[in-house]
Coordinates of C-alpha atoms in Angstrom, one line a residue:
X1005 CA 247.4 -133.6 45.2
X1006 CA 245.3 -131.0 43.3
X1007 CA 246.5 -126.7 44.0
X1008 CA 244.7 -125.4 46.2
X1009 CA 243.2 -121.5 46.1
X1010 CA 242.9 -119.0 48.4
X1011 CA 238.9 -117.6 48.5
X1012 CA 238.9 -113.8 47.5
X1013 CA 237.0 -112.5 49.4
X1014 CA 235.7 -108.6 49.7
X1015 CA 238.8 -107.9 51.9
X1016 CA 241.5 -109.1 49.5
X1017 CA 239.5 -106.8 46.4
X1018 CA 240.4 -103.6 48.9
X1019 CA 243.9 -105.1 49.0
X1020 CA 243.2 -105.8 53.0
X1021 CA 245.0 -109.7 52.9
X1022 CA 244.2 -111.3 56.1
X1023 CA 244.7 -114.3 54.9
X1024 CA 248.6 -113.0 54.2
X1025 CA 249.4 -111.8 57.9
X1026 CA 251.4 -114.5 58.6
X1027 CA 255.4 -114.3 57.4
X1028 CA 258.2 -116.4 57.9
X1029 CA 258.2 -116.5 62.1
X1030 CA 254.9 -118.9 61.3
X1031 CA 256.5 -121.4 60.1
X1032 CA 259.6 -123.5 61.5
X1033 CA 262.2 -124.7 59.9
X1034 CA 260.4 -127.7 57.6
X1035 CA 257.6 -125.2 57.1
X1036 CA 255.5 -127.0 58.9
X1037 CA 252.5 -124.2 61.1
X1038 CA 253.8 -122.6 64.6
X1039 CA 251.7 -121.9 67.4
X1040 CA 250.3 -125.3 67.6
X1041 CA 247.9 -124.0 64.7
X1042 CA 248.1 -127.4 63.8
X1043 CA 244.5 -128.8 65.2
X1044 CA 242.1 -129.7 62.8
X1045 CA 237.6 -130.1 62.7
X1046 CA 236.4 -131.6 59.3
X1047 CA 232.8 -132.5 58.9
X1048 CA 231.3 -135.6 58.8
X1049 CA 230.2 -135.7 55.1
X1050 CA 233.9 -134.3 54.6
X1051 CA 232.6 -131.2 53.3
X1052 CA 234.7 -128.2 55.0
X1053 CA 237.3 -128.6 57.3
X1054 CA 237.5 -125.9 59.9
X1055 CA 241.9 -125.0 62.4
X1056 CA 243.4 -122.2 64.4
X1057 CA 245.6 -121.5 61.6
X1058 CA 249.0 -118.2 62.9
X1059 CA 248.8 -115.3 61.8
X1060 CA 252.3 -114.1 63.0
X1061 CA 252.3 -114.5 67.1
X1062 CA 248.6 -115.0 66.1
X1063 CA 246.0 -117.6 66.0
X1064 CA 243.1 -116.6 63.6
X1065 CA 240.0 -119.0 63.2
X1066 CA 239.8 -120.5 59.0
X1067 CA 237.6 -122.7 57.3
X1068 CA 238.7 -124.8 54.6
X1069 CA 236.3 -126.4 51.3
X1070 CA 237.3 -130.2 50.5
X1071 CA 234.3 -131.0 48.1
X1072 CA 235.3 -129.1 45.3
X1073 CA 237.6 -129.5 42.1
X1074 CA 239.9 -127.9 44.3
X1075 CA 240.6 -127.1 48.1
X1076 CA 240.8 -123.6 49.7
X1077 CA 240.7 -121.5 51.9
X1078 CA 238.5 -119.1 53.9
X1079 CA 239.9 -116.9 57.1
X1080 CA 237.7 -115.4 59.2
X1081 CA 239.9 -112.9 62.1
X1082 CA 237.9 -111.8 64.5
X1083 CA 238.5 -108.1 66.7
X1084 CA 241.5 -109.5 68.1
X1085 CA 243.3 -112.5 67.7
X1086 CA 242.4 -116.2 69.5
X1087 CA 243.6 -117.7 72.9
X1088 CA 245.0 -121.2 72.9
X1089 CA 242.3 -123.9 74.3
X1090 CA 239.8 -122.0 71.6
X1091 CA 237.9 -124.6 69.6
X1092 CA 236.2 -124.0 66.7
X1093 CA 234.8 -126.8 63.9
X1094 CA 232.7 -126.6 60.2
X1095 CA 228.9 -127.1 60.1
X1096 CA 227.5 -127.7 57.2
X1097 CA 226.6 -125.0 56.1
X1098 CA 229.8 -124.1 56.1
X1099 CA 229.6 -121.7 59.2
X1100 CA 232.2 -122.5 61.5
X1101 CA 231.5 -123.0 64.8
X1102 CA 234.0 -121.3 67.4
X1103 CA 234.5 -121.8 71.8
X1104 CA 236.4 -119.3 73.8
X1105 CA 236.4 -119.1 77.7
X1106 CA 235.4 -115.5 78.6
X1107 CA 235.0 -114.3 82.1
X1108 CA 235.1 -118.3 83.4
X1109 CA 231.9 -119.1 80.7
X1110 CA 231.8 -121.1 77.7
X1111 CA 230.6 -118.2 74.6
X1112 CA 230.0 -119.9 71.5
X1113 CA 229.2 -118.4 68.0
X1114 CA 229.2 -119.0 64.8
X1115 CA 231.4 -117.7 62.4
X1116 CA 230.5 -117.2 58.7
X1117 CA 233.1 -114.0 55.7
X1118 CA 231.5 -111.1 55.4
X1119 CA 232.0 -108.6 53.5
X1120 CA 235.9 -107.3 54.5
X1121 CA 235.2 -108.1 57.9
X1122 CA 234.1 -111.3 60.1
X1123 CA 230.8 -112.2 60.9
X1124 CA 229.6 -113.4 64.1
X1125 CA 227.2 -115.0 65.6
X1126 CA 226.5 -115.6 69.5
X1127 CA 224.3 -118.6 70.2
X1128 CA 224.8 -118.1 74.4
X1129 CA 227.3 -119.2 77.4
X1130 CA 227.3 -122.7 79.9
X1131 CA 228.8 -122.0 82.5
X1132 CA 230.6 -124.6 84.7
X1133 CA 230.3 -123.6 88.6
X1134 CA 233.0 -125.9 89.8
X1135 CA 236.3 -125.0 88.6
X1136 CA 237.9 -128.2 88.0
X1137 CA 235.0 -128.7 84.9
X1138 CA 236.1 -129.6 81.5
X1139 CA 234.5 -128.6 78.8
X1140 CA 235.5 -129.4 74.7
X1141 CA 233.6 -129.8 71.9
X1142 CA 232.9 -133.3 70.6
X1143 CA 233.8 -135.2 67.0
X1144 CA 232.1 -133.0 64.1
X1145 CA 228.0 -135.2 64.6
X1146 CA 226.3 -136.4 61.4
X1147 CA 224.7 -134.3 59.6
X1148 CA 227.2 -130.9 60.7
X1149 CA 223.7 -129.2 61.4
X1150 CA 224.2 -129.2 65.5
X1151 CA 227.4 -129.7 66.8
X1152 CA 227.9 -130.6 70.9
X1153 CA 230.1 -130.8 73.9
X1154 CA 231.3 -132.4 76.9
X1155 CA 231.9 -131.2 80.0
X1156 CA 233.3 -133.4 83.2
X1157 CA 233.7 -132.6 85.9
X1158 CA 234.6 -134.6 89.0
X1159 CA 232.0 -137.1 89.5
X1160 CA 229.4 -137.6 86.5
X1161 CA 230.2 -135.8 83.2
X1162 CA 227.0 -133.4 80.6
X1163 CA 226.5 -134.3 77.2
X1164 CA 224.9 -130.1 76.0
X1165 CA 223.7 -128.5 72.7
X1166 CA 225.6 -125.7 71.9
X1167 CA 224.7 -125.1 68.1
X1168 CA 221.6 -125.8 65.9
X1169 CA 218.6 -126.0 69.0
X1170 CA 216.2 -123.6 69.7
X1171 CA 217.4 -121.6 72.8
X1172 CA 221.0 -121.2 73.1
X1173 CA 223.4 -123.8 74.2
X1174 CA 220.5 -127.0 75.7
X1175 CA 221.5 -129.5 78.7
X1176 CA 220.9 -133.0 77.2
X1177 CA 221.8 -135.5 79.5
X1178 CA 223.5 -135.3 83.3
X1179 CA 225.5 -138.7 82.8
X1180 CA 227.9 -140.4 86.2
X1181 CA 230.9 -140.7 86.5
X1182 CA 234.2 -138.9 84.3
X1183 CA 233.6 -139.3 80.8
X1184 CA 236.3 -138.6 78.3
X1185 CA 236.2 -139.6 74.3
X1186 CA 233.1 -139.2 72.2
X1187 CA 232.6 -141.8 68.8
X1188 CA 229.1 -141.4 66.5
X1189 CA 227.1 -144.3 66.5
X1190 CA 225.0 -144.2 63.8
X1191 CA 223.8 -140.7 61.3
X1192 CA 221.5 -139.4 62.5
X1193 CA 223.5 -138.4 65.6
X1194 CA 220.9 -139.5 68.5
X1195 CA 223.4 -142.7 69.8
X1196 CA 226.9 -141.5 71.2
X1197 CA 229.6 -143.6 72.2
X1198 CA 232.1 -142.0 76.2
X1199 CA 234.0 -144.0 77.9
X1200 CA 233.6 -143.9 81.2
X1201 CA 234.9 -144.0 84.5
X1202 CA 233.8 -145.8 87.4
X1203 CA 235.6 -148.1 90.6
X1204 CA 238.8 -147.4 88.5
X1205 CA 237.7 -148.6 85.3
X1206 CA 236.6 -147.3 82.3
X1207 CA 234.6 -148.9 79.7
X1208 CA 232.2 -147.9 76.7
X1209 CA 229.4 -146.9 77.2
X1210 CA 226.1 -146.0 74.5
X1211 CA 223.9 -142.5 75.6
X1212 CA 221.0 -141.4 73.7
X1213 CA 220.2 -138.7 73.1
X1214 CA 216.9 -138.7 72.2
X1215 CA 215.4 -141.1 75.0
X1216 CA 216.7 -138.7 78.3
X1217 CA 220.2 -139.4 77.7
X1218 CA 219.1 -143.2 79.1
X1219 CA 223.3 -144.8 79.1
X1220 CA 223.8 -148.1 78.9
X1221 CA 227.2 -150.7 78.5
X1222 CA 228.8 -151.2 74.8
X1223 CA 232.5 -152.3 75.7
X1224 CA 233.3 -154.6 78.9
X1225 CA 235.3 -157.7 77.6
X1226 CA 236.9 -158.9 80.9
X1227 CA 235.7 -157.6 84.6
X1228 CA 238.7 -155.9 85.6
X1229 CA 239.8 -154.2 81.6
X1230 CA 239.7 -150.7 80.7
X1231 CA 238.0 -150.9 77.5
X1232 CA 238.0 -148.2 75.6
X1233 CA 236.0 -147.2 71.9
X1234 CA 238.6 -144.8 70.1
X1235 CA 236.2 -145.3 66.8
X1236 CA 233.3 -146.7 64.7
X1237 CA 231.2 -147.1 61.1
X1238 CA 228.0 -146.6 61.8
X1239 CA 228.0 -148.2 58.0
X1240 CA 229.8 -152.0 58.7
X1241 CA 229.4 -151.5 62.1
X1242 CA 233.5 -151.6 63.1
X1243 CA 234.6 -150.4 65.8
X1244 CA 238.8 -149.5 66.8
X1245 CA 239.1 -150.4 70.8
X1246 CA 242.2 -149.4 73.0
X1247 CA 241.9 -151.8 76.6
X1248 CA 244.1 -154.1 77.9
X1249 CA 242.4 -157.2 78.5
X1250 CA 245.2 -159.1 76.5
X1251 CA 248.1 -158.1 79.2
X1252 CA 245.9 -156.9 82.5
X1253 CA 247.4 -153.6 84.2
X1254 CA 250.3 -153.5 81.9
X1255 CA 249.5 -152.5 78.4
X1256 CA 247.0 -151.0 76.5
X1257 CA 246.2 -152.8 73.0
X1258 CA 244.4 -151.4 69.7
X1259 CA 241.3 -154.3 68.7
X1260 CA 239.0 -153.8 66.3
X1261 CA 235.6 -155.7 66.8
X1262 CA 232.0 -155.4 64.7
X1263 CA 228.7 -154.2 67.1
X1264 CA 226.5 -157.1 67.4
X1265 CA 229.0 -159.6 66.4
X1266 CA 229.2 -163.0 68.7
X1267 CA 232.9 -163.6 68.1
X1268 CA 235.3 -161.9 70.7
X1269 CA 237.2 -158.5 70.1
X1270 CA 240.6 -159.3 67.8
X1271 CA 244.5 -157.8 69.1
X1272 CA 246.3 -157.8 65.5
X1273 CA 250.2 -157.8 66.3
X1274 CA 251.0 -156.3 63.4
X1275 CA 249.0 -153.3 65.2
X1276 CA 251.4 -153.7 68.5
X1277 CA 254.5 -151.3 67.6
X1278 CA 257.2 -151.0 70.4
X1279 CA 257.5 -147.9 71.6
X1280 CA 254.7 -145.9 69.6
X1281 CA 251.8 -144.6 69.7
X1282 CA 248.9 -145.8 66.9
X1283 CA 245.6 -143.8 67.3
X1284 CA 243.3 -144.7 64.1
X1285 CA 241.9 -141.3 62.8
X1286 CA 239.2 -142.2 59.7
X1287 CA 237.6 -145.0 58.7
X1288 CA 236.6 -145.9 55.1
X1289 CA 232.4 -145.4 54.6
X1290 CA 229.6 -147.4 53.3
X1291 CA 230.9 -150.6 53.1
X1292 CA 227.2 -151.9 54.4
X1293 CA 228.0 -155.5 56.0
X1294 CA 231.7 -155.8 54.8
X1295 CA 234.1 -154.6 57.9
X1296 CA 236.8 -156.7 57.4
X1297 CA 236.7 -155.1 54.7
X1298 CA 236.9 -151.7 55.7
X1299 CA 240.1 -149.2 55.1
X1300 CA 241.3 -147.7 58.4
X1301 CA 243.9 -144.5 59.1
X1302 CA 245.9 -145.2 61.1
X1303 CA 248.4 -142.2 63.4
X1304 CA 251.7 -143.4 64.4
X1305 CA 253.6 -140.5 67.0
X1306 CA 256.6 -142.5 67.5
X1307 CA 259.2 -141.2 70.2
X1308 CA 260.8 -138.1 67.2
X1309 CA 258.2 -138.6 64.0
X1310 CA 254.8 -139.1 63.6
X1311 CA 253.6 -140.7 60.7
X1312 CA 250.6 -142.8 59.3
X1313 CA 249.8 -146.1 58.7
X1314 CA 246.9 -147.2 57.0
X1315 CA 245.2 -151.2 57.8
X1316 CA 241.9 -153.5 56.9
X1317 CA 241.3 -156.1 60.0
X1318 CA 240.8 -159.0 56.4
X1319 CA 244.7 -157.8 56.0
X1320 CA 246.9 -158.6 59.2
X1321 CA 249.8 -156.1 58.1
X1322 CA 249.9 -152.2 57.8
X1323 CA 251.0 -150.0 55.0
X1324 CA 253.1 -147.8 56.8
X1325 CA 253.1 -144.4 54.8
X1326 CA 255.8 -140.5 55.4
X1327 CA 253.2 -138.1 56.0
X1328 CA 252.7 -135.1 53.5
X1329 CA 255.0 -132.4 55.2
X1330 CA 252.5 -130.0 57.0
X1331 CA 250.0 -132.8 57.9
X1332 CA 247.8 -130.9 60.2
X1333 CA 248.4 -134.6 62.4
X1334 CA 245.3 -136.9 63.5
X1335 CA 243.3 -135.4 60.5
X1336 CA 241.9 -137.4 57.5
X1337 CA 239.0 -138.5 55.2
X1338 CA 238.5 -141.4 53.7
X1339 CA 235.9 -141.8 50.4
X1340 CA 234.0 -144.5 50.0
X1341 CA 236.6 -145.6 46.8
X1342 CA 239.0 -145.9 48.7
X1343 CA 241.2 -143.0 48.6
X1344 CA 242.2 -141.6 51.9
X1345 CA 242.4 -137.9 52.3
X1346 CA 245.2 -136.3 54.5
X1347 CA 244.8 -131.4 55.2
X1348 CA 248.3 -130.0 55.0
X1349 CA 249.9 -127.2 55.8
X1350 CA 253.8 -125.9 54.5
X1351 CA 255.1 -121.7 53.7
X1352 CA 254.5 -122.6 50.5
X1353 CA 251.1 -124.5 50.7
X1354 CA 248.6 -122.7 53.2
X1355 CA 245.5 -126.1 52.1
X1356 CA 247.0 -128.3 50.1
X1357 CA 245.2 -132.1 50.4
X1358 CA 246.8 -135.4 50.3
X1359 CA 244.9 -137.8 48.2
X1360 CA 245.7 -141.3 48.5
X1361 CA 244.9 -143.9 46.5
X1362 CA 245.2 -147.6 48.9
X1363 CA 243.6 -150.4 47.3
X1364 CA 242.8 -153.6 48.7
X1365 CA 246.1 -156.5 49.5
X1366 CA 248.3 -154.0 49.4
X1367 CA 249.2 -154.6 52.8
X1368 CA 248.3 -158.2 53.9
X1369 CA 249.7 -159.3 50.6
X1370 CA 253.4 -158.6 50.8
X1371 CA 253.3 -156.4 47.5
X1372 CA 253.2 -152.7 49.7
X1373 CA 256.2 -152.3 47.7
X1374 CA 254.9 -152.3 44.0
X1375 CA 255.4 -150.0 41.9
X1376 CA 251.6 -147.1 42.8
X1377 CA 250.7 -148.7 46.1
X1378 CA 250.1 -146.3 48.5
X1379 CA 251.4 -143.1 46.5
X1380 CA 249.7 -139.7 46.1
X1381 CA 247.7 -139.5 43.6
X1382 CA 246.9 -136.2 43.9
X1383 CA 247.8 -132.9 45.7
X1384 CA 246.6 -129.3 47.0
X1385 CA 247.7 -125.9 47.7
X1386 CA 248.5 -122.8 46.6
X1387 CA 251.7 -121.7 44.9
X1388 CA 253.6 -125.2 44.9
X1389 CA 253.8 -128.1 45.2
X1390 CA 253.5 -130.0 48.4
X1391 CA 253.3 -133.7 49.4
X1392 CA 254.8 -135.8 47.5
X1393 CA 254.7 -138.9 48.7
X1394 CA 258.4 -139.5 49.3
X1395 CA 261.2 -140.7 51.9
X1396 CA 262.6 -138.2 53.3
X1397 CA 265.6 -138.3 56.2
X1398 CA 264.0 -138.7 59.2
X1399 CA 260.6 -141.1 57.6
X1400 CA 260.6 -143.9 59.8
X1401 CA 261.9 -147.0 58.3
X1402 CA 260.8 -150.8 59.6
X1403 CA 263.5 -152.9 59.1
X1404 CA 266.2 -151.4 57.0
X1405 CA 263.9 -151.1 53.7
X1406 CA 261.7 -147.8 51.6
X1407 CA 260.6 -147.9 48.7
X1408 CA 261.3 -145.6 45.8
X1409 CA 259.7 -142.2 45.4
X1410 CA 256.1 -142.7 45.5
X1411 CA 256.1 -146.0 47.0
X1412 CA 254.8 -147.1 49.7
X1413 CA 257.6 -147.9 52.5
X1414 CA 257.7 -152.2 53.4
X1415 CA 257.2 -152.9 56.4
X1416 CA 258.3 -156.7 57.3
X1417 CA 256.2 -158.7 59.5
X1418 CA 256.9 -161.7 61.6
X1419 CA 254.6 -164.7 59.6
X1420 CA 250.8 -163.8 59.6
X1421 CA 248.7 -167.7 60.8
X1422 CA 245.0 -167.9 61.2
X1423 CA 242.9 -166.2 63.8
X1424 CA 242.3 -169.0 67.1
X1425 CA 238.6 -170.4 66.3
X1426 CA 236.5 -169.1 68.4
X1427 CA 233.0 -170.6 69.3
X1428 CA 230.2 -168.9 68.0
X1429 CA 227.5 -167.9 70.0
X1430 CA 223.9 -169.6 69.8
X1431 CA 222.6 -166.0 68.9
X1432 CA 223.7 -162.8 67.9
X1433 CA 224.8 -160.7 70.8
X1434 CA 226.0 -157.3 72.0
X1435 CA 229.6 -157.3 71.6
X1436 CA 230.2 -156.2 75.5
X1437 CA 228.7 -159.9 76.2
X1438 CA 231.1 -161.8 73.6
X1439 CA 233.2 -164.3 75.6
X1440 CA 236.8 -163.7 75.6
X1441 CA 237.9 -165.1 78.6
X1442 CA 241.1 -167.0 78.1
X1443 CA 241.2 -166.7 74.7
X1444 CA 241.5 -162.5 73.9
X1445 CA 242.2 -163.7 69.8
X1446 CA 245.6 -162.4 68.4
X1447 CA 245.7 -161.6 64.7

């Protein structure tokens, strides 16, 4: 863990400490922010992050800089506190996009630090005449120069360019059906995958933003299954998928596939945790043509606690780890070298990044408890040490075993058997056409 400093501003020099408005009421007994100020968005290149941070009983935007030797935060308060439901997103130039609901219209602005206050550049607004329409920001786009939003109506969904255009918000596409999700499939910010519900079934589709929103199917594992795309890596083509195809109408399973592959989607048994929700939130980049070696970070929500795990398709076992105290749950970033970075905030460390080195084989070779495997390699924060990777009371323990402080908790699982062989098609076919009927592959 590396130390993190709060970036000094002119306001600090004048004695107006904008980042120190939060007293004891901002934090719970474990030092985690109150008021829901935990959601965090990170640029695709990992340079910046943004979130709504607590300030007393209020919320204000905050930008984190992550690409330096130590992470640091810059508070960006406006003239009044932000309302719950306001969204922020970092841009590649360090400014922060904010979406506010004002008089029934979604207003967008770019925030940036300036002297003793916060500069704000209005971008315009999007009005949704139907009160049932819900508008939200899509995940940060590759490149970080543009930002997009999804307006979901009763029977159709609109894709908007809300930052980076020439004349304010621009309507890009209208997609029939109600869409959710949002995953970028390329590094150009052109191909956007959405989960579209039509006729009671949900299938992942691709929207081409450079061809007037042309829509094409992406996933159709079975005709009567609900197939959603949760995450994708443009370098390797690895896709993380949620589907009820293995048990139609009963259970959504987490699986993986490779775009353009001739093999069916596989649903590893190790990703199936009873009474828990498992959600991928980061994939290791740079593994060109090696999807099986990509590290995948998974958020695990149990009945009373949230932790995380790392996994690779080539390995048939999860490496489960206690989350850093104050983790901004669901936020994180992999480096090409295999270091997982998790942002966290506590009363003592208002801006921190816990880094975990996860070598290949740590989860699948049975050596999860060996010294150093999965241990934090660095932490960041201002004022005190933060997450240590030590097992604390209440940390999830599978099978009654835990590692020593700084070690990963071994996760017992049934012996792995090779995936059943599947016929290979004579030519490459899109993933949506990969054969599945009667032989869902389970790893």
